[in-house]
Amino acid sequence: MSQEIKKDDTEALIRKTAKKLFFGEGKFNATTQEIADAAGVNRTLINYYFRSRDNLFNSVFEEALLKEKEKSEAIINSNASFRDKLGHFIDDSISKAMQYPYLEIYIVTQMNQGCVYHKTENFDENIAKMATEIEEEISKGNINPISTQQFILNLASLVSFPTCMRPLLKETMKISDKEFDQLLSERCEVILSTIFKN
C-alpha cells in the first residue's frame, strides 16, 4: 500500500514538474534529464512511468486541456449570475495564465498546425446558453447590444492579450514582473467594468 502511494506521488511529482517546465517556463523541448533534475528524481523513472519524453509531454498537455474544459463547463453551468460567471471565468483564466503563461500560446500554435482541436461535446449547447444570457443582459440594459461572436472576441482579447503579450508589454511600460502581476490581478474588475454598464 505504501509503495503504491509512493508510486503515485512520484508520478504526480514528475507530471507537476514537467508541466511547470513546459508551460510555466516555456521549455517545450526540455529533455527527460532536465525534467528529472528539476523533479529531483532519477531519469529512468520518467521512462518507467511514461515510456518517453513525448508521452509525458502529451499526457501533461491532455491533462491541462481536460482541466481547462472541466472548469469552463462548471462555470457555464453554474447557477450564478452572468456577471459572477464571467468574474469566475476571468479570475480562473488569469490565475492559470500567470501560473502557466506558455500554455495558451502552445495550444494556439498546435491548432494552427492542425495538431490539436478539442471541441467539447456540449460546445454548441454552451455557446447557445451564453447567447441567451447575453441577450438577457442586453434586454435588462446591463450591457450594450452586441452579437455573441463579438462578445466572445472581446472577452478573449481582454483576458488573453495581456498574458500572451507579457514580455512586450512589460518592456513597453518599463515595469517589473511584480508590477505586471499586480496589473493582472486587477484585470477582473477592469474587464467587468468594461463589459457592464453598472
PDB file of C-alpha atoms in Angstrom:
ATOM      1  CA  MET A   1       0.000   0.000   0.000  1.00  0.00           C
ATOM      2  CA  SER A   2       2.714   2.494   0.983  1.00  0.00           C
ATOM      3  CA  GLN A   3       4.676   1.548  -2.142  1.00  0.00           C
ATOM      4  CA  GLU A   4       1.577   2.285  -4.262  1.00  0.00           C
ATOM      5  CA  ILE A   5       1.223   5.697  -2.594  1.00  0.00           C
ATOM      6  CA  LYS A   6       4.907   6.414  -3.228  1.00  0.00           C
ATOM      7  CA  LYS A   7       4.462   5.418  -6.896  1.00  0.00           C
ATOM      8  CA  ASP A   8       1.503   7.805  -7.262  1.00  0.00           C
ATOM      9  CA  ASP A   9       3.432  10.584  -5.501  1.00  0.00           C
ATOM     10  CA  THR A  10       6.469  10.136  -7.773  1.00  0.00           C
ATOM     11  CA  GLU A  11       4.364  10.075 -10.918  1.00  0.00           C
ATOM     12  CA  ALA A  12       2.451  13.196  -9.763  1.00  0.00           C
ATOM     13  CA  LEU A  13       5.744  14.964  -8.975  1.00  0.00           C
ATOM     14  CA  ILE A  14       7.090  14.205 -12.456  1.00  0.00           C
ATOM     15  CA  ARG A  15       3.848  15.474 -14.055  1.00  0.00           C
ATOM     16  CA  LYS A  16       3.836  18.650 -11.970  1.00  0.00           C
ATOM     17  CA  THR A  17       7.493  19.366 -12.737  1.00  0.00           C
ATOM     18  CA  ALA A  18       7.060  18.706 -16.453  1.00  0.00           C
ATOM     19  CA  LYS A  19       4.018  20.988 -16.594  1.00  0.00           C
ATOM     20  CA  LYS A  20       5.976  23.753 -14.870  1.00  0.00           C
ATOM     21  CA  LEU A  21       8.907  23.412 -17.275  1.00  0.00           C
ATOM     22  CA  PHE A  22       6.795  23.066 -20.428  1.00  0.00           C
ATOM     23  CA  PHE A  23       4.050  25.602 -19.783  1.00  0.00           C
ATOM     24  CA  GLY A  24       5.332  27.670 -16.867  1.00  0.00           C
ATOM     25  CA  GLU A  25       8.795  28.345 -18.267  1.00  0.00           C
ATOM     26  CA  GLY A  26       8.166  27.683 -21.974  1.00  0.00           C
ATOM     27  CA  LYS A  27      10.770  24.902 -22.178  1.00  0.00           C
ATOM     28  CA  PHE A  28       8.818  22.795 -24.667  1.00  0.00           C
ATOM     29  CA  ASN A  29      11.957  20.869 -25.619  1.00  0.00           C
ATOM     30  CA  ALA A  30      13.075  20.053 -22.064  1.00  0.00           C
ATOM     31  CA  THR A  31      14.795  16.681 -22.016  1.00  0.00           C
ATOM     32  CA  THR A  32      13.972  13.801 -19.687  1.00  0.00           C
ATOM     33  CA  GLN A  33      17.224  14.568 -17.848  1.00  0.00           C
ATOM     34  CA  GLU A  34      16.225  18.210 -17.331  1.00  0.00           C
ATOM     35  CA  ILE A  35      12.810  17.136 -16.061  1.00  0.00           C
ATOM     36  CA  ALA A  36      14.356  14.526 -13.773  1.00  0.00           C
ATOM     37  CA  ASP A  37      16.866  17.039 -12.393  1.00  0.00           C
ATOM     38  CA  ALA A  38      14.129  19.611 -11.731  1.00  0.00           C
ATOM     39  CA  ALA A  39      11.952  16.961 -10.028  1.00  0.00           C
ATOM     40  CA  GLY A  40      14.873  15.524  -8.068  1.00  0.00           C
ATOM     41  CA  VAL A  41      14.302  12.000  -9.376  1.00  0.00           C
ATOM     42  CA  ASN A  42      16.260   9.504 -11.442  1.00  0.00           C
ATOM     43  CA  ARG A  43      15.766   9.874 -15.212  1.00  0.00           C
ATOM     44  CA  THR A  44      14.897   6.177 -15.552  1.00  0.00           C
ATOM     45  CA  LEU A  45      11.727   6.830 -13.525  1.00  0.00           C
ATOM     46  CA  ILE A  46      10.392   9.066 -16.289  1.00  0.00           C
ATOM     47  CA  ASN A  47      10.863   6.241 -18.786  1.00  0.00           C
ATOM     48  CA  TYR A  48       9.345   3.785 -16.291  1.00  0.00           C
ATOM     49  CA  TYR A  49       6.155   5.822 -15.785  1.00  0.00           C
ATOM     50  CA  PHE A  50       5.757   7.414 -19.217  1.00  0.00           C
ATOM     51  CA  ARG A  51       7.953   5.381 -21.630  1.00  0.00           C
ATOM     52  CA  SER A  52       9.224   8.532 -23.363  1.00  0.00           C
ATOM     53  CA  ARG A  53       9.525  12.303 -23.075  1.00  0.00           C
ATOM     54  CA  ASP A  54       6.907  12.754 -25.804  1.00  0.00           C
ATOM     55  CA  ASN A  55       4.420  10.540 -23.950  1.00  0.00           C
ATOM     56  CA  LEU A  56       4.983  12.612 -20.805  1.00  0.00           C
ATOM     57  CA  PHE A  57       4.526  15.867 -22.737  1.00  0.00           C
ATOM     58  CA  ASN A  58       1.319  14.657 -24.399  1.00  0.00           C
ATOM     59  CA  SER A  59      -0.038  13.308 -21.133  1.00  0.00           C
ATOM     60  CA  VAL A  60       0.590  16.593 -19.299  1.00  0.00           C
ATOM     61  CA  PHE A  61      -0.853  18.604 -22.192  1.00  0.00           C
ATOM     62  CA  GLU A  62      -4.018  16.475 -22.420  1.00  0.00           C
ATOM     63  CA  GLU A  63      -4.465  16.747 -18.653  1.00  0.00           C
ATOM     64  CA  ALA A  64      -4.143  20.559 -18.831  1.00  0.00           C
ATOM     65  CA  LEU A  65      -6.744  20.745 -21.632  1.00  0.00           C
ATOM     66  CA  LEU A  66      -9.144  18.481 -19.768  1.00  0.00           C
ATOM     67  CA  LYS A  67      -8.910  20.530 -16.559  1.00  0.00           C
ATOM     68  CA  GLU A  68      -9.451  23.730 -18.528  1.00  0.00           C
ATOM     69  CA  LYS A  69     -12.599  22.308 -20.153  1.00  0.00           C
ATOM     70  CA  GLU A  70     -13.955  20.997 -16.871  1.00  0.00           C
ATOM     71  CA  LYS A  71     -13.530  24.364 -15.127  1.00  0.00           C
ATOM     72  CA  SER A  72     -15.075  26.289 -18.023  1.00  0.00           C
ATOM     73  CA  GLU A  73     -18.075  23.964 -18.177  1.00  0.00           C
ATOM     74  CA  ALA A  74     -18.567  24.139 -14.406  1.00  0.00           C
ATOM     75  CA  ILE A  75     -18.653  27.943 -14.615  1.00  0.00           C
ATOM     76  CA  ILE A  76     -21.009  27.996 -17.629  1.00  0.00           C
ATOM     77  CA  ASN A  77     -23.422  25.544 -15.999  1.00  0.00           C
ATOM     78  CA  SER A  78     -23.425  27.119 -12.546  1.00  0.00           C
ATOM     79  CA  ASN A  79     -26.474  28.921 -11.165  1.00  0.00           C
ATOM     80  CA  ALA A  80     -24.508  32.127 -10.612  1.00  0.00           C
ATOM     81  CA  SER A  81     -25.476  35.387 -12.285  1.00  0.00           C
ATOM     82  CA  PHE A  82     -23.974  36.097 -15.698  1.00  0.00           C
ATOM     83  CA  ARG A  83     -21.698  38.755 -14.198  1.00  0.00           C
ATOM     84  CA  ASP A  84     -20.485  36.345 -11.481  1.00  0.00           C
ATOM     85  CA  LYS A  85     -19.902  33.606 -14.073  1.00  0.00           C
ATOM     86  CA  LEU A  86     -17.759  35.989 -16.115  1.00  0.00           C
ATOM     87  CA  GLY A  87     -15.893  37.048 -12.976  1.00  0.00           C
ATOM     88  CA  HIS A  88     -15.100  33.423 -12.113  1.00  0.00           C
ATOM     89  CA  PHE A  89     -14.042  32.711 -15.692  1.00  0.00           C
ATOM     90  CA  ILE A  90     -11.780  35.785 -15.856  1.00  0.00           C
ATOM     91  CA  ASP A  91     -10.193  35.120 -12.461  1.00  0.00           C
ATOM     92  CA  ASP A  92      -9.589  31.464 -13.324  1.00  0.00           C
ATOM     93  CA  SER A  93      -8.148  32.279 -16.763  1.00  0.00           C
ATOM     94  CA  ILE A  94      -5.786  34.954 -15.443  1.00  0.00           C
ATOM     95  CA  SER A  95      -4.694  32.835 -12.487  1.00  0.00           C
ATOM     96  CA  LYS A  96      -3.926  29.921 -14.837  1.00  0.00           C
ATOM     97  CA  ALA A  97      -2.112  32.202 -17.287  1.00  0.00           C
ATOM     98  CA  MET A  98       0.054  33.592 -14.505  1.00  0.00           C
ATOM     99  CA  GLN A  99       0.999  30.067 -13.429  1.00  0.00           C
ATOM    100  CA  TYR A 100       1.381  28.641 -16.950  1.00  0.00           C
ATOM    101  CA  PRO A 101       1.978  31.620 -19.278  1.00  0.00           C
ATOM    102  CA  TYR A 102       3.019  29.461 -22.258  1.00  0.00           C
ATOM    103  CA  LEU A 103       0.051  27.061 -22.263  1.00  0.00           C
ATOM    104  CA  GLU A 104      -2.297  29.194 -24.393  1.00  0.00           C
ATOM    105  CA  ILE A 105       0.491  30.035 -26.838  1.00  0.00           C
ATOM    106  CA  TYR A 106       1.249  26.341 -27.241  1.00  0.00           C
ATOM    107  CA  ILE A 107      -2.426  25.435 -27.747  1.00  0.00           C
ATOM    108  CA  VAL A 108      -2.832  28.101 -30.454  1.00  0.00           C
ATOM    109  CA  THR A 109       0.409  27.029 -32.157  1.00  0.00           C
ATOM    110  CA  GLN A 110      -0.707  23.396 -32.223  1.00  0.00           C
ATOM    111  CA  MET A 111      -4.144  24.318 -33.561  1.00  0.00           C
ATOM    112  CA  ASN A 112      -2.530  26.412 -36.319  1.00  0.00           C
ATOM    113  CA  GLN A 113      -0.542  23.333 -37.301  1.00  0.00           C
ATOM    114  CA  GLY A 114      -3.690  21.214 -37.323  1.00  0.00           C
ATOM    115  CA  CYS A 115      -2.430  19.062 -34.453  1.00  0.00           C
ATOM    116  CA  VAL A 116      -4.895  19.882 -31.702  1.00  0.00           C
ATOM    117  CA  TYR A 117      -8.554  20.644 -31.646  1.00  0.00           C
ATOM    118  CA  HIS A 118     -10.695  19.576 -28.741  1.00  0.00           C
ATOM    119  CA  LYS A 119     -14.282  20.595 -29.234  1.00  0.00           C
ATOM    120  CA  THR A 120     -16.285  19.683 -26.155  1.00  0.00           C
ATOM    121  CA  GLU A 121     -19.367  17.516 -26.573  1.00  0.00           C
ATOM    122  CA  ASN A 122     -21.582  20.327 -25.318  1.00  0.00           C
ATOM    123  CA  PHE A 123     -19.780  23.115 -27.186  1.00  0.00           C
ATOM    124  CA  ASP A 124     -22.739  24.258 -29.324  1.00  0.00           C
ATOM    125  CA  GLU A 125     -25.099  23.953 -26.357  1.00  0.00           C
ATOM    126  CA  ASN A 126     -22.770  26.072 -24.193  1.00  0.00           C
ATOM    127  CA  ILE A 127     -22.491  28.770 -26.875  1.00  0.00           C
ATOM    128  CA  ALA A 128     -26.297  28.831 -27.226  1.00  0.00           C
ATOM    129  CA  LYS A 129     -26.642  29.163 -23.445  1.00  0.00           C
ATOM    130  CA  MET A 130     -24.159  32.053 -23.438  1.00  0.00           C
ATOM    131  CA  ALA A 131     -26.031  33.729 -26.298  1.00  0.00           C
ATOM    132  CA  THR A 132     -29.276  33.538 -24.311  1.00  0.00           C
ATOM    133  CA  GLU A 133     -27.627  35.049 -21.243  1.00  0.00           C
ATOM    134  CA  ILE A 134     -26.067  37.836 -23.301  1.00  0.00           C
ATOM    135  CA  GLU A 135     -29.482  38.646 -24.798  1.00  0.00           C
ATOM    136  CA  GLU A 136     -30.999  38.745 -21.310  1.00  0.00           C
ATOM    137  CA  GLU A 137     -28.292  41.148 -20.098  1.00  0.00           C
ATOM    138  CA  ILE A 138     -28.864  43.364 -23.160  1.00  0.00           C
ATOM    139  CA  SER A 139     -32.628  43.405 -22.571  1.00  0.00           C
ATOM    140  CA  LYS A 140     -32.061  44.378 -18.920  1.00  0.00           C
ATOM    141  CA  GLY A 141     -29.839  47.236 -20.093  1.00  0.00           C
ATOM    142  CA  ASN A 142     -26.788  45.825 -18.277  1.00  0.00           C
ATOM    143  CA  ILE A 143     -24.611  45.608 -21.394  1.00  0.00           C
ATOM    144  CA  ASN A 144     -24.656  47.333 -24.767  1.00  0.00           C
ATOM    145  CA  PRO A 145     -26.147  45.435 -27.718  1.00  0.00           C
ATOM    146  CA  ILE A 146     -23.545  43.061 -29.156  1.00  0.00           C
ATOM    147  CA  SER A 147     -23.505  39.769 -31.057  1.00  0.00           C
ATOM    148  CA  THR A 148     -22.376  36.613 -29.266  1.00  0.00           C
ATOM    149  CA  GLN A 149     -19.395  36.316 -31.603  1.00  0.00           C
ATOM    150  CA  GLN A 150     -18.244  39.876 -30.906  1.00  0.00           C
ATOM    151  CA  PHE A 151     -18.784  39.361 -27.180  1.00  0.00           C
ATOM    152  CA  ILE A 152     -16.556  36.254 -27.223  1.00  0.00           C
ATOM    153  CA  LEU A 153     -13.899  38.094 -29.249  1.00  0.00           C
ATOM    154  CA  ASN A 154     -13.917  40.994 -26.787  1.00  0.00           C
ATOM    155  CA  LEU A 155     -13.748  38.722 -23.751  1.00  0.00           C
ATOM    156  CA  ALA A 156     -10.940  36.598 -25.192  1.00  0.00           C
ATOM    157  CA  SER A 157      -8.977  39.711 -26.157  1.00  0.00           C
ATOM    158  CA  LEU A 158      -9.373  41.392 -22.787  1.00  0.00           C
ATOM    159  CA  VAL A 159      -8.377  38.242 -20.895  1.00  0.00           C
ATOM    160  CA  SER A 160      -5.688  36.643 -23.071  1.00  0.00           C
ATOM    161  CA  PHE A 161      -3.894  39.521 -24.786  1.00  0.00           C
ATOM    162  CA  PRO A 162      -2.050  40.854 -21.692  1.00  0.00           C
ATOM    163  CA  THR A 163      -0.719  37.423 -20.717  1.00  0.00           C
ATOM    164  CA  CYS A 164       0.248  36.365 -24.252  1.00  0.00           C
ATOM    165  CA  MET A 165       1.986  39.695 -24.848  1.00  0.00           C
ATOM    166  CA  ARG A 166       3.530  39.916 -21.378  1.00  0.00           C
ATOM    167  CA  PRO A 167       7.219  40.325 -22.399  1.00  0.00           C
ATOM    168  CA  LEU A 168       6.441  43.041 -24.946  1.00  0.00           C
ATOM    169  CA  LEU A 169       4.026  44.888 -22.651  1.00  0.00           C
ATOM    170  CA  LYS A 170       6.472  44.787 -19.723  1.00  0.00           C
ATOM    171  CA  GLU A 171       9.205  46.216 -21.926  1.00  0.00           C
ATOM    172  CA  THR A 172       6.903  48.879 -23.397  1.00  0.00           C
ATOM    173  CA  MET A 173       5.632  50.010 -19.994  1.00  0.00           C
ATOM    174  CA  LYS A 174       9.050  49.572 -18.322  1.00  0.00           C
ATOM    175  CA  ILE A 175       7.639  47.594 -15.418  1.00  0.00           C
ATOM    176  CA  SER A 176       8.815  44.598 -13.379  1.00  0.00           C
ATOM    177  CA  ASP A 177       7.248  41.128 -13.143  1.00  0.00           C
ATOM    178  CA  LYS A 178       5.781  42.079  -9.786  1.00  0.00           C
ATOM    179  CA  GLU A 179       4.213  45.246 -11.197  1.00  0.00           C
ATOM    180  CA  PHE A 180       2.813  43.342 -14.174  1.00  0.00           C
ATOM    181  CA  ASP A 181       1.344  40.675 -11.882  1.00  0.00           C
ATOM    182  CA  GLN A 182      -0.328  43.454  -9.913  1.00  0.00           C
ATOM    183  CA  LEU A 183      -1.898  44.779 -13.116  1.00  0.00           C
ATOM    184  CA  LEU A 184      -3.119  41.274 -13.969  1.00  0.00           C
ATOM    185  CA  SER A 185      -4.616  40.854 -10.503  1.00  0.00           C
ATOM    186  CA  GLU A 186      -6.715  43.976 -11.187  1.00  0.00           C
ATOM    187  CA  ARG A 187      -7.904  42.787 -14.609  1.00  0.00           C
ATOM    188  CA  CYS A 188     -11.122  41.090 -13.498  1.00  0.00           C
ATOM    189  CA  GLU A 189     -12.727  44.269 -12.181  1.00  0.00           C
ATOM    190  CA  VAL A 190     -11.385  46.295 -15.119  1.00  0.00           C
ATOM    191  CA  ILE A 191     -12.873  43.838 -17.618  1.00  0.00           C
ATOM    192  CA  LEU A 192     -16.217  43.580 -15.841  1.00  0.00           C
ATOM    193  CA  SER A 193     -16.413  47.386 -15.703  1.00  0.00           C
ATOM    194  CA  THR A 194     -15.708  47.494 -19.443  1.00  0.00           C
ATOM    195  CA  ILE A 195     -18.444  44.956 -20.264  1.00  0.00           C
ATOM    196  CA  PHE A 196     -21.179  46.013 -17.856  1.00  0.00           C
ATOM    197  CA  LYS A 197     -22.756  49.457 -17.658  1.00  0.00           C
ATOM    198  CA  ASN A 198     -23.136  49.316 -13.872  1.00  0.00           C
TER     199      ASN A 198
END
